[in-house]
Amino acid sequence: MEPEKEVIYSVVVNGKPEGPYDFERLKRMNIVAGTFIRKPGMDDYKEAHEFPELRALFGFSYERTAPQYFASFDQRLLASMIDYFILFLIYTGLILLSFIFIKDQGQRIGTGLIFLPAIPVFKFIYGVFAEASEKQATAGKRFLAIKVTDMSGNRVSAATSFARNIAKVLSVAPVFLGYLYSFLNKKQQCLHDVAAGTLVIKDRLI
């Protein structure tokens, strides 16, 4: 599989982009699977093994979940905060609508507080369906361009997504140690990821 002659590539060499090079010049370069390369129209560099024509040329295998594509703890935390913020806005809107029918000030306060525990429940349900969907991510994860996959980088089933989200109790107790475990894991998995056999990856080097 060879691209047309006019296709050109920029190549990162010793940390600096070089080129552009055509396909024939690329053949003579010391390209390895992890070499970062970009073609015109691409927003970001990708590794050489992600290009079909370079896999065919150099005999690379396609690694769907290279280490640098694992989502970091701060990205995952921010995604979760975004999800909770969205749910809280929806919750607040619903409570304000209920005030149309609830006139007593005390009842309004009680209504606003009594249903607060429902937010984590809705977050759980939403997470199960969103992470098993075609997008493989909740709104917060999609905003940060990260998604949930199996260990091979493929979409997870609803059952796996349910297991992952229910297993978050392992990461929460005690004192969120299961989340901190991601700092010790090469694939940045939390305990619930390990239990469910899932990864959280990013498509681009963000």
PDB file of N, CA and C in Angstrom, residues 135-202:
ATOM      1  N   LYS A 135     -19.751   6.300  21.330  1.00  0.00           N
ATOM      2  CA  LYS A 135     -18.769   7.329  21.694  1.00  0.00           C
ATOM      3  C   LYS A 135     -17.806   6.839  22.766  1.00  0.00           C
ATOM      4  N   GLN A 136     -18.197   5.836  23.529  1.00  0.00           N
ATOM      5  CA  GLN A 136     -17.354   5.228  24.569  1.00  0.00           C
ATOM      6  C   GLN A 136     -16.978   6.205  25.684  1.00  0.00           C
ATOM      7  N   ALA A 137     -17.803   7.197  25.908  1.00  0.00           N
ATOM      8  CA  ALA A 137     -17.421   8.223  26.874  1.00  0.00           C
ATOM      9  C   ALA A 137     -18.632   9.025  27.333  1.00  0.00           C
ATOM     10  N   THR A 138     -18.532   9.566  28.543  1.00  0.00           N
ATOM     11  CA  THR A 138     -19.507  10.527  29.033  1.00  0.00           C
ATOM     12  C   THR A 138     -19.203  11.886  28.421  1.00  0.00           C
ATOM     13  N   ALA A 139     -20.053  12.864  28.708  1.00  0.00           N
ATOM     14  CA  ALA A 139     -19.833  14.207  28.162  1.00  0.00           C
ATOM     15  C   ALA A 139     -18.485  14.776  28.597  1.00  0.00           C
ATOM     16  N   GLY A 140     -18.137  14.563  29.866  1.00  0.00           N
ATOM     17  CA  GLY A 140     -16.859  15.070  30.370  1.00  0.00           C
ATOM     18  C   GLY A 140     -15.678  14.436  29.668  1.00  0.00           C
ATOM     19  N   LYS A 141     -15.736  13.134  29.464  1.00  0.00           N
ATOM     20  CA  LYS A 141     -14.644  12.442  28.765  1.00  0.00           C
ATOM     21  C   LYS A 141     -14.576  12.886  27.304  1.00  0.00           C
ATOM     22  N   ARG A 142     -15.727  13.050  26.679  1.00  0.00           N
ATOM     23  CA  ARG A 142     -15.723  13.489  25.285  1.00  0.00           C
ATOM     24  C   ARG A 142     -15.122  14.881  25.154  1.00  0.00           C
ATOM     25  N   PHE A 143     -15.393  15.745  26.126  1.00  0.00           N
ATOM     26  CA  PHE A 143     -14.836  17.101  26.103  1.00  0.00           C
ATOM     27  C   PHE A 143     -13.317  17.067  26.133  1.00  0.00           C
ATOM     28  N   LEU A 144     -12.749  16.093  26.834  1.00  0.00           N
ATOM     29  CA  LEU A 144     -11.294  15.974  26.948  1.00  0.00           C
ATOM     30  C   LEU A 144     -10.720  14.959  25.961  1.00  0.00           C
ATOM     31  N   ALA A 145     -11.567  14.453  25.053  1.00  0.00           N
ATOM     32  CA  ALA A 145     -11.126  13.502  24.025  1.00  0.00           C
ATOM     33  C   ALA A 145     -10.506  12.248  24.624  1.00  0.00           C
ATOM     34  N   ILE A 146     -11.124  11.728  25.691  1.00  0.00           N
ATOM     35  CA  ILE A 146     -10.709  10.459  26.256  1.00  0.00           C
ATOM     36  C   ILE A 146     -11.913   9.516  26.244  1.00  0.00           C
ATOM     37  N   LYS A 147     -11.643   8.216  26.297  1.00  0.00           N
ATOM     38  CA  LYS A 147     -12.736   7.250  26.241  1.00  0.00           C
ATOM     39  C   LYS A 147     -12.349   5.946  26.931  1.00  0.00           C
ATOM     40  N   VAL A 148     -13.355   5.140  27.228  1.00  0.00           N
ATOM     41  CA  VAL A 148     -13.161   3.863  27.903  1.00  0.00           C
ATOM     42  C   VAL A 148     -13.080   2.744  26.861  1.00  0.00           C
ATOM     43  N   THR A 149     -12.093   1.864  27.019  1.00  0.00           N
ATOM     44  CA  THR A 149     -11.934   0.735  26.098  1.00  0.00           C
ATOM     45  C   THR A 149     -11.617  -0.533  26.892  1.00  0.00           C
ATOM     46  N   ASP A 150     -11.608  -1.669  26.184  1.00  0.00           N
ATOM     47  CA  ASP A 150     -11.101  -2.881  26.812  1.00  0.00           C
ATOM     48  C   ASP A 150      -9.576  -2.865  26.723  1.00  0.00           C
ATOM     49  N   MET A 151      -8.928  -3.945  27.074  1.00  0.00           N
ATOM     50  CA  MET A 151      -7.470  -3.961  27.123  1.00  0.00           C
ATOM     51  C   MET A 151      -6.825  -3.922  25.739  1.00  0.00           C
ATOM     52  N   SER A 152      -7.633  -4.108  24.697  1.00  0.00           N
ATOM     53  CA  SER A 152      -7.113  -4.048  23.332  1.00  0.00           C
ATOM     54  C   SER A 152      -7.480  -2.759  22.627  1.00  0.00           C
ATOM     55  N   GLY A 153      -8.145  -1.860  23.355  1.00  0.00           N
ATOM     56  CA  GLY A 153      -8.524  -0.588  22.761  1.00  0.00           C
ATOM     57  C   GLY A 153      -9.865  -0.611  22.062  1.00  0.00           C
ATOM     58  N   ASN A 154     -10.654  -1.665  22.281  1.00  0.00           N
ATOM     59  CA  ASN A 154     -11.949  -1.780  21.622  1.00  0.00           C
ATOM     60  C   ASN A 154     -13.080  -1.308  22.534  1.00  0.00           C
ATOM     61  N   ARG A 155     -14.233  -1.073  21.942  1.00  0.00           N
ATOM     62  CA  ARG A 155     -15.428  -0.661  22.683  1.00  0.00           C
ATOM     63  C   ARG A 155     -15.838  -1.736  23.678  1.00  0.00           C
ATOM     64  N   VAL A 156     -16.255  -1.319  24.883  1.00  0.00           N
ATOM     65  CA  VAL A 156     -16.659  -2.272  25.907  1.00  0.00           C
ATOM     66  C   VAL A 156     -18.152  -2.571  25.793  1.00  0.00           C
ATOM     67  N   SER A 157     -18.540  -3.708  26.313  1.00  0.00           N
ATOM     68  CA  SER A 157     -19.949  -4.086  26.327  1.00  0.00           C
ATOM     69  C   SER A 157     -20.659  -3.386  27.487  1.00  0.00           C
ATOM     70  N   ALA A 158     -21.990  -3.434  27.467  1.00  0.00           N
ATOM     71  CA  ALA A 158     -22.767  -2.847  28.557  1.00  0.00           C
ATOM     72  C   ALA A 158     -22.461  -3.549  29.871  1.00  0.00           C
ATOM     73  N   ALA A 159     -22.259  -4.870  29.817  1.00  0.00           N
ATOM     74  CA  ALA A 159     -21.944  -5.628  31.028  1.00  0.00           C
ATOM     75  C   ALA A 159     -20.606  -5.203  31.620  1.00  0.00           C
ATOM     76  N   THR A 160     -19.614  -5.010  30.744  1.00  0.00           N
ATOM     77  CA  THR A 160     -18.294  -4.563  31.210  1.00  0.00           C
ATOM     78  C   THR A 160     -18.368  -3.156  31.765  1.00  0.00           C
ATOM     79  N   SER A 161     -19.129  -2.289  31.099  1.00  0.00           N
ATOM     80  CA  SER A 161     -19.294  -0.919  31.573  1.00  0.00           C
ATOM     81  C   SER A 161     -19.976  -0.903  32.938  1.00  0.00           C
ATOM     82  N   PHE A 162     -20.978  -1.762  33.116  1.00  0.00           N
ATOM     83  CA  PHE A 162     -21.657  -1.862  34.409  1.00  0.00           C
ATOM     84  C   PHE A 162     -20.674  -2.328  35.481  1.00  0.00           C
ATOM     85  N   ALA A 163     -19.892  -3.365  35.160  1.00  0.00           N
ATOM     86  CA  ALA A 163     -18.915  -3.890  36.118  1.00  0.00           C
ATOM     87  C   ALA A 163     -17.887  -2.824  36.489  1.00  0.00           C
ATOM     88  N   ARG A 164     -17.440  -2.060  35.497  1.00  0.00           N
ATOM     89  CA  ARG A 164     -16.456  -1.007  35.758  1.00  0.00           C
ATOM     90  C   ARG A 164     -17.006   0.039  36.695  1.00  0.00           C
ATOM     91  N   ASN A 165     -18.232   0.488  36.444  1.00  0.00           N
ATOM     92  CA  ASN A 165     -18.801   1.551  37.261  1.00  0.00           C
ATOM     93  C   ASN A 165     -19.173   1.074  38.656  1.00  0.00           C
ATOM     94  N   ILE A 166     -19.661  -0.156  38.779  1.00  0.00           N
ATOM     95  CA  ILE A 166     -19.988  -0.675  40.102  1.00  0.00           C
ATOM     96  C   ILE A 166     -18.724  -0.953  40.906  1.00  0.00           C
ATOM     97  N   ALA A 167     -17.626  -1.272  40.194  1.00  0.00           N
ATOM     98  CA  ALA A 167     -16.352  -1.559  40.867  1.00  0.00           C
ATOM     99  C   ALA A 167     -15.672  -0.293  41.375  1.00  0.00           C
ATOM    100  N   LYS A 168     -16.209   0.865  41.041  1.00  0.00           N
ATOM    101  CA  LYS A 168     -15.613   2.104  41.543  1.00  0.00           C
ATOM    102  C   LYS A 168     -15.644   2.183  43.060  1.00  0.00           C
ATOM    103  N   VAL A 169     -16.501   1.362  43.689  1.00  0.00           N
ATOM    104  CA  VAL A 169     -16.507   1.303  45.157  1.00  0.00           C
ATOM    105  C   VAL A 169     -15.141   0.832  45.659  1.00  0.00           C
ATOM    106  N   LEU A 170     -14.451   0.022  44.860  1.00  0.00           N
ATOM    107  CA  LEU A 170     -13.105  -0.431  45.232  1.00  0.00           C
ATOM    108  C   LEU A 170     -12.113   0.720  45.203  1.00  0.00           C
ATOM    109  N   SER A 171     -12.330   1.656  44.292  1.00  0.00           N
ATOM    110  CA  SER A 171     -11.417   2.789  44.170  1.00  0.00           C
ATOM    111  C   SER A 171     -11.724   3.880  45.183  1.00  0.00           C
ATOM    112  N   VAL A 172     -12.967   3.938  45.618  1.00  0.00           N
ATOM    113  CA  VAL A 172     -13.370   4.976  46.577  1.00  0.00           C
ATOM    114  C   VAL A 172     -12.966   4.602  47.995  1.00  0.00           C
ATOM    115  N   ALA A 173     -13.137   3.323  48.359  1.00  0.00           N
ATOM    116  CA  ALA A 173     -12.865   2.883  49.730  1.00  0.00           C
ATOM    117  C   ALA A 173     -11.607   2.019  49.750  1.00  0.00           C
ATOM    118  N   PRO A 174     -10.735   2.260  50.724  1.00  0.00           N
ATOM    119  CA  PRO A 174     -10.814   3.382  51.668  1.00  0.00           C
ATOM    120  C   PRO A 174     -10.093   4.615  51.132  1.00  0.00           C
ATOM    121  N   VAL A 175     -10.565   5.752  51.481  1.00  0.00           N
ATOM    122  CA  VAL A 175      -9.978   7.078  51.199  1.00  0.00           C
ATOM    123  C   VAL A 175      -9.417   7.224  49.779  1.00  0.00           C
ATOM    124  N   PHE A 176     -10.158   6.717  48.796  1.00  0.00           N
ATOM    125  CA  PHE A 176      -9.826   6.919  47.373  1.00  0.00           C
ATOM    126  C   PHE A 176      -8.464   6.339  46.970  1.00  0.00           C
ATOM    127  N   LEU A 177      -7.999   5.324  47.708  1.00  0.00           N
ATOM    128  CA  LEU A 177      -6.698   4.734  47.380  1.00  0.00           C
ATOM    129  C   LEU A 177      -6.713   4.055  46.011  1.00  0.00           C
ATOM    130  N   GLY A 178      -7.891   3.561  45.621  1.00  0.00           N
ATOM    131  CA  GLY A 178      -7.984   2.905  44.322  1.00  0.00           C
ATOM    132  C   GLY A 178      -7.749   3.843  43.163  1.00  0.00           C
ATOM    133  N   TYR A 179      -8.088   5.113  43.340  1.00  0.00           N
ATOM    134  CA  TYR A 179      -7.805   6.113  42.312  1.00  0.00           C
ATOM    135  C   TYR A 179      -6.320   6.470  42.314  1.00  0.00           C
ATOM    136  N   LEU A 180      -5.746   6.562  43.501  1.00  0.00           N
ATOM    137  CA  LEU A 180      -4.322   6.888  43.597  1.00  0.00           C
ATOM    138  C   LEU A 180      -3.451   5.763  43.047  1.00  0.00           C
ATOM    139  N   TYR A 181      -4.009   4.563  43.006  1.00  0.00           N
ATOM    140  CA  TYR A 181      -3.273   3.430  42.452  1.00  0.00           C
ATOM    141  C   TYR A 181      -2.859   3.680  41.006  1.00  0.00           C
ATOM    142  N   SER A 182      -3.599   4.538  40.309  1.00  0.00           N
ATOM    143  CA  SER A 182      -3.279   4.815  38.905  1.00  0.00           C
ATOM    144  C   SER A 182      -1.877   5.397  38.739  1.00  0.00           C
ATOM    145  N   PHE A 183      -1.359   6.043  39.778  1.00  0.00           N
ATOM    146  CA  PHE A 183      -0.010   6.612  39.700  1.00  0.00           C
ATOM    147  C   PHE A 183       1.060   5.517  39.708  1.00  0.00           C
ATOM    148  N   LEU A 184       0.686   4.320  40.176  1.00  0.00           N
ATOM    149  CA  LEU A 184       1.636   3.211  40.256  1.00  0.00           C
ATOM    150  C   LEU A 184       1.472   2.236  39.103  1.00  0.00           C
ATOM    151  N   ASN A 185       0.424   2.419  38.324  1.00  0.00           N
ATOM    152  CA  ASN A 185       0.100   1.495  37.253  1.00  0.00           C
ATOM    153  C   ASN A 185       0.617   2.048  35.923  1.00  0.00           C
ATOM    154  N   LYS A 186       1.335   1.234  35.159  1.00  0.00           N
ATOM    155  CA  LYS A 186       1.925   1.692  33.906  1.00  0.00           C
ATOM    156  C   LYS A 186       0.876   2.142  32.895  1.00  0.00           C
ATOM    157  N   LYS A 187      -0.305   1.564  32.979  1.00  0.00           N
ATOM    158  CA  LYS A 187      -1.365   1.929  32.054  1.00  0.00           C
ATOM    159  C   LYS A 187      -2.345   2.911  32.692  1.00  0.00           C
ATOM    160  N   GLN A 188      -1.956   3.441  33.849  1.00  0.00           N
ATOM    161  CA  GLN A 188      -2.724   4.458  34.574  1.00  0.00           C
ATOM    162  C   GLN A 188      -4.157   3.974  34.867  1.00  0.00           C
ATOM    163  N   GLN A 189      -4.275   2.692  35.180  1.00  0.00           N
ATOM    164  CA  GLN A 189      -5.566   2.127  35.564  1.00  0.00           C
ATOM    165  C   GLN A 189      -5.842   2.356  37.039  1.00  0.00           C
ATOM    166  N   CYS A 190      -7.067   2.707  37.353  1.00  0.00           N
ATOM    167  CA  CYS A 190      -7.516   2.694  38.735  1.00  0.00           C
ATOM    168  C   CYS A 190      -7.935   1.256  39.065  1.00  0.00           C
ATOM    169  N   LEU A 191      -8.234   0.987  40.352  1.00  0.00           N
ATOM    170  CA  LEU A 191      -8.582  -0.378  40.731  1.00  0.00           C
ATOM    171  C   LEU A 191      -9.833  -0.876  40.010  1.00  0.00           C
ATOM    172  N   HIS A 192     -10.792   0.036  39.782  1.00  0.00           N
ATOM    173  CA  HIS A 192     -12.001  -0.418  39.092  1.00  0.00           C
ATOM    174  C   HIS A 192     -11.707  -0.770  37.634  1.00  0.00           C
ATOM    175  N   ASP A 193     -10.700  -0.139  37.035  1.00  0.00           N
ATOM    176  CA  ASP A 193     -10.288  -0.513  35.682  1.00  0.00           C
ATOM    177  C   ASP A 193      -9.641  -1.888  35.678  1.00  0.00           C
ATOM    178  N   VAL A 194      -8.800  -2.140  36.686  1.00  0.00           N
ATOM    179  CA  VAL A 194      -8.146  -3.439  36.794  1.00  0.00           C
ATOM    180  C   VAL A 194      -9.185  -4.532  36.988  1.00  0.00           C
ATOM    181  N   ALA A 195     -10.167  -4.269  37.857  1.00  0.00           N
ATOM    182  CA  ALA A 195     -11.207  -5.262  38.142  1.00  0.00           C
ATOM    183  C   ALA A 195     -12.044  -5.576  36.913  1.00  0.00           C
ATOM    184  N   ALA A 196     -12.338  -4.556  36.107  1.00  0.00           N
ATOM    185  CA  ALA A 196     -13.200  -4.741  34.937  1.00  0.00           C
ATOM    186  C   ALA A 196     -12.423  -5.035  33.664  1.00  0.00           C
ATOM    187  N   GLY A 197     -11.094  -4.922  33.716  1.00  0.00           N
ATOM    188  CA  GLY A 197     -10.283  -5.129  32.522  1.00  0.00           C
ATOM    189  C   GLY A 197     -10.474  -4.049  31.484  1.00  0.00           C
ATOM    190  N   THR A 198     -10.444  -2.788  31.942  1.00  0.00           N
ATOM    191  CA  THR A 198     -10.664  -1.649  31.037  1.00  0.00           C
ATOM    192  C   THR A 198      -9.510  -0.667  31.107  1.00  0.00           C
ATOM    193  N   LEU A 199      -9.464   0.202  30.106  1.00  0.00           N
ATOM    194  CA  LEU A 199      -8.494   1.288  30.037  1.00  0.00           C
ATOM    195  C   LEU A 199      -9.249   2.587  29.756  1.00  0.00           C
ATOM    196  N   VAL A 200      -8.622   3.698  30.103  1.00  0.00           N
ATOM    197  CA  VAL A 200      -9.123   5.003  29.664  1.00  0.00           C
ATOM    198  C   VAL A 200      -8.009   5.611  28.825  1.00  0.00           C
ATOM    199  N   ILE A 201      -8.289   5.821  27.547  1.00  0.00           N
ATOM    200  CA  ILE A 201      -7.249   6.262  26.618  1.00  0.00           C
ATOM    201  C   ILE A 201      -7.628   7.579  25.965  1.00  0.00           C
ATOM    202  N   LYS A 202      -6.649   8.220  25.360  1.00  0.00           N
ATOM    203  CA  LYS A 202      -6.873   9.458  24.619  1.00  0.00           C
ATOM    204  C   LYS A 202      -6.416   9.244  23.187  1.00  0.00           C
TER     205      LYS A 202
END
